Amino acid sequence: MTSREPRSVVSVAPGVVFVEGPVSNWVVLAEEDGVALIDAGYPADSDLVLDTVRYAGHDLDDLRRVYVTHGHVDHVGGIPGILAQYPHVEVLAHADELGNVRGPDRQQVTPAEIGGRLASPRVLRWLGRAIRSDALRPTTVPTARAFTARDFEGRAITPFPAVGHTAGSTAYLLPAADAIVTGDAVVSHHDTQPGSWTPRPRMITPFFTADQAVAVESARALPIPEIVLPGHGPAVHRVGREWLPVGS
Ligand SMILES: [Zn+2]
Ligand SMILES: [Zn+2]
């Protein structure tokens, strides 16, 4: 059990459960041979991630794999804790992202860098939440491997390149759900952004991103279906010309 609470859990489509976690998000995906995760939160989230797999109606023994959007600690940090209990779970990422996923050194701004140069109360509140989520714990996922086209044959999930935020950032299309899981290539809101900003697809705060110009280009090229399941902020869907949180 865990004392951490998700901000929201929404069933987006049959077999697709989106979890807006305490600080970052993940998706529980039913697959023909079992259950998959897309991302797994911070190190402090691993038990909560497993709880949400059960909540989504799955047996944890059926957990087969984690698809990784990118190797930042708020997206892969929960994986070692999951592998400690379920060592057979496969971890798949883009080949260009493997260095970040395996760690411990990764292409990621450190809390010290952020805290040292920006002191807005909003950013410092986020920083406190990140540190309480074990952002500073060295995270390594040595068994992560590069996915290939074969990994997606016959599956309801397709990777789509979304580089710039990191070298191998990947979005995942879920065509049956008319949804895309964007990681941090596109978010709907981030705690470092003003609370008055209503959730809709947007760029994450630039200091998190390795190459902002490339990231903007990638975001423009992303296919955006009816539903966006971002790495931060609530799931949003199109209603006319607007975006609204799913389930609102
Ligand atoms: Zn993130
Ligand atoms: Zn990130």
PDB file of C-alpha atoms and ligand atoms in Angstrom:
ATOM      1  CA  MET A   1       0.000   0.000   0.000  1.00  0.00           C
ATOM      2  CA  THR A   2       1.070   3.532  -0.536  1.00  0.00           C
ATOM      3  CA  SER A   3       0.194   6.886   0.966  1.00  0.00           C
ATOM      4  CA  ARG A   4       0.443   8.536  -2.436  1.00  0.00           C
ATOM      5  CA  GLU A   5      -2.796   9.402  -4.190  1.00  0.00           C
ATOM      6  CA  PRO A   6      -3.433   9.929  -7.881  1.00  0.00           C
ATOM      7  CA  ARG A   7      -5.022  13.233  -8.881  1.00  0.00           C
ATOM      8  CA  SER A   8      -7.423  11.382 -11.146  1.00  0.00           C
ATOM      9  CA  VAL A   9      -7.964   7.980 -12.744  1.00  0.00           C
ATOM     10  CA  VAL A  10     -10.064   7.886 -15.895  1.00  0.00           C
ATOM     11  CA  SER A  11     -11.204   5.049 -18.086  1.00  0.00           C
ATOM     12  CA  VAL A  12     -10.606   6.624 -21.481  1.00  0.00           C
ATOM     13  CA  ALA A  13     -11.720   3.755 -23.702  1.00  0.00           C
ATOM     14  CA  PRO A  14     -12.118  -0.003 -23.310  1.00  0.00           C
ATOM     15  CA  GLY A  15      -8.792  -1.279 -21.972  1.00  0.00           C
ATOM     16  CA  VAL A  16      -7.241   2.183 -21.567  1.00  0.00           C
ATOM     17  CA  VAL A  17      -6.981   3.700 -18.079  1.00  0.00           C
ATOM     18  CA  PHE A  18      -5.215   7.046 -17.680  1.00  0.00           C
ATOM     19  CA  VAL A  19      -3.720   7.914 -14.309  1.00  0.00           C
ATOM     20  CA  GLU A  20      -2.939  11.511 -13.483  1.00  0.00           C
ATOM     21  CA  GLY A  21      -0.436  10.700 -10.767  1.00  0.00           C
ATOM     22  CA  PRO A  22       0.696  12.868  -7.845  1.00  0.00           C
ATOM     23  CA  VAL A  23       3.264  14.677 -10.028  1.00  0.00           C
ATOM     24  CA  SER A  24       3.421  12.826 -13.376  1.00  0.00           C
ATOM     25  CA  ASN A  25       1.177  10.490 -15.345  1.00  0.00           C
ATOM     26  CA  TRP A  26       1.000   6.928 -16.669  1.00  0.00           C
ATOM     27  CA  VAL A  27      -1.391   4.710 -18.632  1.00  0.00           C
ATOM     28  CA  VAL A  28      -2.590   1.153 -17.963  1.00  0.00           C
ATOM     29  CA  LEU A  29      -3.238  -0.640 -21.240  1.00  0.00           C
ATOM     30  CA  ALA A  30      -4.943  -3.998 -21.747  1.00  0.00           C
ATOM     31  CA  GLU A  31      -3.172  -6.065 -24.414  1.00  0.00           C
ATOM     32  CA  GLU A  32      -4.020  -9.446 -25.877  1.00  0.00           C
ATOM     33  CA  ASP A  33      -1.308 -11.238 -23.925  1.00  0.00           C
ATOM     34  CA  GLY A  34      -1.665  -9.309 -20.671  1.00  0.00           C
ATOM     35  CA  VAL A  35      -1.344  -5.780 -19.407  1.00  0.00           C
ATOM     36  CA  ALA A  36       1.119  -3.017 -20.239  1.00  0.00           C
ATOM     37  CA  LEU A  37       2.042   0.316 -18.724  1.00  0.00           C
ATOM     38  CA  ILE A  38       3.072   3.428 -20.564  1.00  0.00           C
ATOM     39  CA  ASP A  39       5.509   5.104 -18.119  1.00  0.00           C
ATOM     40  CA  ALA A  40       5.567   4.457 -14.390  1.00  0.00           C
ATOM     41  CA  GLY A  41       5.883   7.685 -12.414  1.00  0.00           C
ATOM     42  CA  TYR A  42       8.556   8.660  -9.899  1.00  0.00           C
ATOM     43  CA  PRO A  43      10.493   6.207  -7.688  1.00  0.00           C
ATOM     44  CA  ALA A  44       7.978   6.904  -4.884  1.00  0.00           C
ATOM     45  CA  ASP A  45       5.109   5.934  -7.216  1.00  0.00           C
ATOM     46  CA  SER A  46       5.931   2.275  -7.905  1.00  0.00           C
ATOM     47  CA  ASP A  47       3.409   0.848  -5.407  1.00  0.00           C
ATOM     48  CA  LEU A  48       0.769   3.326  -6.553  1.00  0.00           C
ATOM     49  CA  VAL A  49       1.395   2.316 -10.173  1.00  0.00           C
ATOM     50  CA  LEU A  50       0.843  -1.338  -9.227  1.00  0.00           C
ATOM     51  CA  ASP A  51      -2.305  -0.368  -7.301  1.00  0.00           C
ATOM     52  CA  THR A  52      -3.681   1.323 -10.407  1.00  0.00           C
ATOM     53  CA  VAL A  53      -3.002  -1.773 -12.512  1.00  0.00           C
ATOM     54  CA  ARG A  54      -5.160  -3.727 -10.033  1.00  0.00           C
ATOM     55  CA  TYR A  55      -7.727  -0.928  -9.918  1.00  0.00           C
ATOM     56  CA  ALA A  56      -7.981  -1.141 -13.717  1.00  0.00           C
ATOM     57  CA  GLY A  57      -9.122  -4.732 -13.224  1.00  0.00           C
ATOM     58  CA  HIS A  58      -5.921  -6.630 -13.957  1.00  0.00           C
ATOM     59  CA  ASP A  59      -3.989  -9.310 -12.161  1.00  0.00           C
ATOM     60  CA  LEU A  60      -0.444  -8.099 -11.476  1.00  0.00           C
ATOM     61  CA  ASP A  61       0.913 -11.454 -12.629  1.00  0.00           C
ATOM     62  CA  ASP A  62      -0.338 -10.448 -16.086  1.00  0.00           C
ATOM     63  CA  LEU A  63       1.867  -7.332 -16.215  1.00  0.00           C
ATOM     64  CA  ARG A  64       4.016  -7.918 -19.302  1.00  0.00           C
ATOM     65  CA  ARG A  65       5.771  -4.698 -20.295  1.00  0.00           C
ATOM     66  CA  VAL A  66       6.341  -0.992 -19.820  1.00  0.00           C
ATOM     67  CA  TYR A  67       6.496   1.252 -22.884  1.00  0.00           C
ATOM     68  CA  VAL A  68       8.571   4.299 -22.036  1.00  0.00           C
ATOM     69  CA  THR A  69       7.877   7.753 -23.495  1.00  0.00           C
ATOM     70  CA  HIS A  70      11.251   9.049 -22.274  1.00  0.00           C
ATOM     71  CA  GLY A  71      13.859   8.424 -19.627  1.00  0.00           C
ATOM     72  CA  HIS A  72      13.184  11.270 -17.198  1.00  0.00           C
ATOM     73  CA  VAL A  73      12.951  10.156 -13.585  1.00  0.00           C
ATOM     74  CA  ASP A  74       9.280  11.212 -13.295  1.00  0.00           C
ATOM     75  CA  HIS A  75       8.434   8.688 -16.042  1.00  0.00           C
ATOM     76  CA  VAL A  76      10.846   5.774 -15.436  1.00  0.00           C
ATOM     77  CA  GLY A  77      11.500   6.227 -11.693  1.00  0.00           C
ATOM     78  CA  GLY A  78       8.789   3.747 -10.693  1.00  0.00           C
ATOM     79  CA  ILE A  79      10.160   0.977 -12.915  1.00  0.00           C
ATOM     80  CA  PRO A  80      12.920  -0.410 -10.631  1.00  0.00           C
ATOM     81  CA  GLY A  81      10.395  -0.880  -7.807  1.00  0.00           C
ATOM     82  CA  ILE A  82       8.083  -2.731 -10.190  1.00  0.00           C
ATOM     83  CA  LEU A  83      10.891  -4.921 -11.531  1.00  0.00           C
ATOM     84  CA  ALA A  84      11.932  -5.777  -7.970  1.00  0.00           C
ATOM     85  CA  GLN A  85       8.548  -7.504  -7.582  1.00  0.00           C
ATOM     86  CA  TYR A  86       7.917  -8.507 -11.193  1.00  0.00           C
ATOM     87  CA  PRO A  87      11.329  -9.120 -12.750  1.00  0.00           C
ATOM     88  CA  HIS A  88       9.906 -10.644 -15.930  1.00  0.00           C
ATOM     89  CA  VAL A  89       8.374  -7.301 -17.004  1.00  0.00           C
ATOM     90  CA  GLU A  90       9.945  -5.999 -20.231  1.00  0.00           C
ATOM     91  CA  VAL A  91      10.936  -2.342 -20.531  1.00  0.00           C
ATOM     92  CA  LEU A  92      10.827  -0.920 -24.063  1.00  0.00           C
ATOM     93  CA  ALA A  93      12.019   2.463 -25.311  1.00  0.00           C
ATOM     94  CA  HIS A  94      13.294   4.078 -28.466  1.00  0.00           C
ATOM     95  CA  ALA A  95      16.924   3.156 -29.208  1.00  0.00           C
ATOM     96  CA  ASP A  96      17.957   6.821 -28.900  1.00  0.00           C
ATOM     97  CA  GLU A  97      16.404   6.976 -25.437  1.00  0.00           C
ATOM     98  CA  LEU A  98      18.083   3.920 -23.919  1.00  0.00           C
ATOM     99  CA  GLY A  99      20.876   5.907 -22.260  1.00  0.00           C
ATOM    100  CA  ASN A 100      18.327   8.035 -20.427  1.00  0.00           C
ATOM    101  CA  VAL A 101      16.194   5.045 -19.460  1.00  0.00           C
ATOM    102  CA  ARG A 102      19.065   2.909 -18.223  1.00  0.00           C
ATOM    103  CA  GLY A 103      20.665   5.821 -16.338  1.00  0.00           C
ATOM    104  CA  PRO A 104      21.857   6.745 -13.825  1.00  0.00           C
ATOM    105  CA  ASP A 105      23.201   9.732 -15.804  1.00  0.00           C
ATOM    106  CA  ARG A 106      20.469  11.192 -17.966  1.00  0.00           C
ATOM    107  CA  GLN A 107      19.632  14.162 -20.162  1.00  0.00           C
ATOM    108  CA  GLN A 108      17.635  15.916 -17.444  1.00  0.00           C
ATOM    109  CA  VAL A 109      17.799  19.222 -15.644  1.00  0.00           C
ATOM    110  CA  THR A 110      18.583  18.599 -11.959  1.00  0.00           C
ATOM    111  CA  PRO A 111      16.578  19.960  -9.033  1.00  0.00           C
ATOM    112  CA  ALA A 112      19.681  21.913  -7.964  1.00  0.00           C
ATOM    113  CA  GLU A 113      19.897  23.569 -11.377  1.00  0.00           C
ATOM    114  CA  ILE A 114      16.215  24.497 -11.267  1.00  0.00           C
ATOM    115  CA  GLY A 115      16.212  25.630  -7.637  1.00  0.00           C
ATOM    116  CA  GLY A 116      19.434  27.587  -8.159  1.00  0.00           C
ATOM    117  CA  ARG A 117      18.264  29.675 -11.042  1.00  0.00           C
ATOM    118  CA  LEU A 118      14.517  30.026 -10.589  1.00  0.00           C
ATOM    119  CA  ALA A 119      12.870  30.851  -7.361  1.00  0.00           C
ATOM    120  CA  SER A 120       9.235  31.478  -8.210  1.00  0.00           C
ATOM    121  CA  PRO A 121       6.979  30.054  -5.481  1.00  0.00           C
ATOM    122  CA  ARG A 122       5.229  27.880  -8.079  1.00  0.00           C
ATOM    123  CA  VAL A 123       8.479  26.316  -9.270  1.00  0.00           C
ATOM    124  CA  LEU A 124       9.707  25.797  -5.714  1.00  0.00           C
ATOM    125  CA  ARG A 125       6.419  24.100  -4.739  1.00  0.00           C
ATOM    126  CA  TRP A 126       6.802  21.759  -7.719  1.00  0.00           C
ATOM    127  CA  LEU A 127      10.433  21.140  -6.740  1.00  0.00           C
ATOM    128  CA  GLY A 128       9.340  20.150  -3.228  1.00  0.00           C
ATOM    129  CA  ARG A 129       6.828  17.676  -4.665  1.00  0.00           C
ATOM    130  CA  ALA A 130       9.476  16.254  -7.016  1.00  0.00           C
ATOM    131  CA  ILE A 131      11.983  15.762  -4.192  1.00  0.00           C
ATOM    132  CA  ARG A 132       9.340  14.122  -1.976  1.00  0.00           C
ATOM    133  CA  SER A 133       8.699  11.813  -4.937  1.00  0.00           C
ATOM    134  CA  ASP A 134      12.336  10.654  -4.696  1.00  0.00           C
ATOM    135  CA  ALA A 135      13.464  12.608  -7.757  1.00  0.00           C
ATOM    136  CA  LEU A 136      16.982  12.512  -6.325  1.00  0.00           C
ATOM    137  CA  ARG A 137      17.158   8.720  -5.979  1.00  0.00           C
ATOM    138  CA  PRO A 138      19.552   7.344  -8.629  1.00  0.00           C
ATOM    139  CA  THR A 139      17.310   5.436 -11.026  1.00  0.00           C
ATOM    140  CA  THR A 140      18.685   2.706 -13.257  1.00  0.00           C
ATOM    141  CA  VAL A 141      16.799   0.345 -15.551  1.00  0.00           C
ATOM    142  CA  PRO A 142      19.655  -1.761 -16.965  1.00  0.00           C
ATOM    143  CA  THR A 143      17.317  -4.298 -18.597  1.00  0.00           C
ATOM    144  CA  ALA A 144      15.551  -1.710 -20.787  1.00  0.00           C
ATOM    145  CA  ARG A 145      15.830  -2.562 -24.474  1.00  0.00           C
ATOM    146  CA  ALA A 146      15.165  -0.759 -27.739  1.00  0.00           C
ATOM    147  CA  PHE A 147      11.802  -1.557 -29.285  1.00  0.00           C
ATOM    148  CA  THR A 148      11.580  -2.661 -32.908  1.00  0.00           C
ATOM    149  CA  ALA A 149       8.659  -2.646 -35.363  1.00  0.00           C
ATOM    150  CA  ARG A 150       8.064  -6.306 -34.450  1.00  0.00           C
ATOM    151  CA  ASP A 151       7.209  -5.364 -30.882  1.00  0.00           C
ATOM    152  CA  PHE A 152       4.101  -3.596 -32.173  1.00  0.00           C
ATOM    153  CA  GLU A 153       2.911  -6.132 -34.734  1.00  0.00           C
ATOM    154  CA  GLY A 154      -0.716  -6.994 -34.066  1.00  0.00           C
ATOM    155  CA  ARG A 155      -0.908  -4.583 -31.136  1.00  0.00           C
ATOM    156  CA  ALA A 156      -3.280  -1.698 -30.485  1.00  0.00           C
ATOM    157  CA  ILE A 157      -0.345   0.676 -29.900  1.00  0.00           C
ATOM    158  CA  THR A 158       2.013   2.380 -32.357  1.00  0.00           C
ATOM    159  CA  PRO A 159       5.081   4.473 -31.477  1.00  0.00           C
ATOM    160  CA  PHE A 160       5.494   7.906 -33.025  1.00  0.00           C
ATOM    161  CA  PRO A 161       8.743   9.911 -32.780  1.00  0.00           C
ATOM    162  CA  ALA A 162       8.458  13.005 -30.568  1.00  0.00           C
ATOM    163  CA  VAL A 163      12.122  14.010 -30.140  1.00  0.00           C
ATOM    164  CA  GLY A 164      13.433  17.254 -28.703  1.00  0.00           C
ATOM    165  CA  HIS A 165      12.270  17.001 -25.091  1.00  0.00           C
ATOM    166  CA  THR A 166      14.904  14.234 -25.002  1.00  0.00           C
ATOM    167  CA  ALA A 167      16.886  12.531 -27.790  1.00  0.00           C
ATOM    168  CA  GLY A 168      14.507   9.599 -28.131  1.00  0.00           C
ATOM    169  CA  SER A 169      11.201  10.894 -26.761  1.00  0.00           C
ATOM    170  CA  THR A 170       8.346   8.818 -28.134  1.00  0.00           C
ATOM    171  CA  ALA A 171       4.588   9.288 -28.262  1.00  0.00           C
ATOM    172  CA  TYR A 172       2.286   6.266 -28.535  1.00  0.00           C
ATOM    173  CA  LEU A 173      -0.836   6.230 -30.658  1.00  0.00           C
ATOM    174  CA  LEU A 174      -3.794   4.167 -29.467  1.00  0.00           C
ATOM    175  CA  PRO A 175      -5.937   4.180 -32.629  1.00  0.00           C
ATOM    176  CA  ALA A 176      -8.817   2.159 -31.181  1.00  0.00           C
ATOM    177  CA  ALA A 177      -9.184   4.732 -28.411  1.00  0.00           C
ATOM    178  CA  ASP A 178      -8.638   7.678 -30.807  1.00  0.00           C
ATOM    179  CA  ALA A 179      -5.944   8.743 -28.345  1.00  0.00           C
ATOM    180  CA  ILE A 180      -2.257   9.609 -28.187  1.00  0.00           C
ATOM    181  CA  VAL A 181       0.023   9.245 -25.179  1.00  0.00           C
ATOM    182  CA  THR A 182       2.458  12.122 -25.494  1.00  0.00           C
ATOM    183  CA  GLY A 183       4.838  11.936 -22.532  1.00  0.00           C
ATOM    184  CA  ASP A 184       6.372  15.399 -22.194  1.00  0.00           C
ATOM    185  CA  ALA A 185       6.385  16.148 -25.948  1.00  0.00           C
ATOM    186  CA  VAL A 186       2.974  17.709 -25.292  1.00  0.00           C
ATOM    187  CA  VAL A 187       1.404  18.233 -21.856  1.00  0.00           C
ATOM    188  CA  SER A 188      -1.974  19.633 -20.849  1.00  0.00           C
ATOM    189  CA  HIS A 189      -0.648  21.459 -17.785  1.00  0.00           C
ATOM    190  CA  HIS A 190       2.433  21.370 -15.584  1.00  0.00           C
ATOM    191  CA  ASP A 191       2.735  22.437 -11.934  1.00  0.00           C
ATOM    192  CA  THR A 192       5.375  25.002 -12.931  1.00  0.00           C
ATOM    193  CA  GLN A 193       2.794  26.730 -15.171  1.00  0.00           C
ATOM    194  CA  PRO A 194       0.186  29.168 -13.836  1.00  0.00           C
ATOM    195  CA  GLY A 195      -2.800  27.455 -12.244  1.00  0.00           C
ATOM    196  CA  SER A 196      -5.057  29.794 -14.233  1.00  0.00           C
ATOM    197  CA  TRP A 197      -4.058  28.096 -17.499  1.00  0.00           C
ATOM    198  CA  THR A 198      -6.867  25.779 -18.529  1.00  0.00           C
ATOM    199  CA  PRO A 199      -5.737  22.308 -19.601  1.00  0.00           C
ATOM    200  CA  ARG A 200      -5.162  21.889 -23.323  1.00  0.00           C
ATOM    201  CA  PRO A 201      -2.316  20.461 -25.419  1.00  0.00           C
ATOM    202  CA  ARG A 202       0.742  22.705 -24.957  1.00  0.00           C
ATOM    203  CA  MET A 203       4.509  22.591 -24.575  1.00  0.00           C
ATOM    204  CA  ILE A 204       6.015  21.784 -21.181  1.00  0.00           C
ATOM    205  CA  THR A 205       7.979  24.575 -19.444  1.00  0.00           C
ATOM    206  CA  PRO A 206      11.109  24.892 -21.624  1.00  0.00           C
ATOM    207  CA  PHE A 207      13.740  24.343 -18.926  1.00  0.00           C
ATOM    208  CA  PHE A 208      12.758  20.663 -18.805  1.00  0.00           C
ATOM    209  CA  THR A 209      13.489  20.215 -22.509  1.00  0.00           C
ATOM    210  CA  ALA A 210      16.840  19.357 -24.093  1.00  0.00           C
ATOM    211  CA  ASP A 211      16.175  21.047 -27.460  1.00  0.00           C
ATOM    212  CA  GLN A 212      13.158  23.340 -27.468  1.00  0.00           C
ATOM    213  CA  ALA A 213      13.263  24.177 -31.201  1.00  0.00           C
ATOM    214  CA  VAL A 214      13.266  20.495 -32.144  1.00  0.00           C
ATOM    215  CA  ALA A 215      10.588  19.782 -29.537  1.00  0.00           C
ATOM    216  CA  VAL A 216       8.298  22.459 -31.003  1.00  0.00           C
ATOM    217  CA  GLU A 217       8.797  21.012 -34.476  1.00  0.00           C
ATOM    218  CA  SER A 218       8.023  17.502 -33.188  1.00  0.00           C
ATOM    219  CA  ALA A 219       4.911  18.668 -31.373  1.00  0.00           C
ATOM    220  CA  ARG A 220       3.623  20.282 -34.563  1.00  0.00           C
ATOM    221  CA  ALA A 221       4.180  17.039 -36.456  1.00  0.00           C
ATOM    222  CA  LEU A 222       2.355  14.868 -33.907  1.00  0.00           C
ATOM    223  CA  PRO A 223      -0.939  13.430 -35.057  1.00  0.00           C
ATOM    224  CA  ILE A 224      -3.459  14.774 -32.539  1.00  0.00           C
ATOM    225  CA  PRO A 225      -6.594  12.627 -32.367  1.00  0.00           C
ATOM    226  CA  GLU A 226      -9.657  13.300 -30.205  1.00  0.00           C
ATOM    227  CA  ILE A 227      -7.992  12.420 -26.893  1.00  0.00           C
ATOM    228  CA  VAL A 228      -4.583  13.500 -25.575  1.00  0.00           C
ATOM    229  CA  LEU A 229      -3.090  11.585 -22.658  1.00  0.00           C
ATOM    230  CA  PRO A 230      -0.151  13.759 -21.562  1.00  0.00           C
ATOM    231  CA  GLY A 231       2.802  13.208 -19.236  1.00  0.00           C
ATOM    232  CA  HIS A 232       1.560  16.047 -17.011  1.00  0.00           C
ATOM    233  CA  GLY A 233      -1.893  17.521 -16.508  1.00  0.00           C
ATOM    234  CA  PRO A 234      -5.264  15.860 -17.011  1.00  0.00           C
ATOM    235  CA  ALA A 235      -6.357  13.831 -20.018  1.00  0.00           C
ATOM    236  CA  VAL A 236      -8.107  16.182 -22.442  1.00  0.00           C
ATOM    237  CA  HIS A 237     -10.450  15.679 -25.361  1.00  0.00           C
ATOM    238  CA  ARG A 238     -11.805  17.857 -28.089  1.00  0.00           C
ATOM    239  CA  VAL A 239     -15.268  19.324 -27.629  1.00  0.00           C
ATOM    240  CA  GLY A 240     -16.036  21.462 -30.666  1.00  0.00           C
ATOM    241  CA  ARG A 241     -13.098  23.851 -30.946  1.00  0.00           C
ATOM    242  CA  GLU A 242     -12.138  23.526 -27.301  1.00  0.00           C
ATOM    243  CA  TRP A 243     -10.267  21.056 -25.150  1.00  0.00           C
ATOM    244  CA  LEU A 244     -11.840  19.805 -21.950  1.00  0.00           C
ATOM    245  CA  PRO A 245     -10.598  17.368 -19.305  1.00  0.00           C
ATOM    246  CA  VAL A 246     -11.881  13.856 -19.995  1.00  0.00           C
ATOM    247  CA  GLY A 247     -14.660  13.005 -17.552  1.00  0.00           C
ATOM    248  CA  SER A 248     -15.523  16.620 -16.714  1.00  0.00           C
TER     249      SER A 248
HETATM  250 ZN    ZN B   1       7.663  14.646 -17.074  1.00  0.00          ZN
HETATM  251 ZN    ZN B   2      10.374  14.854 -19.259  1.00  0.00          ZN
END
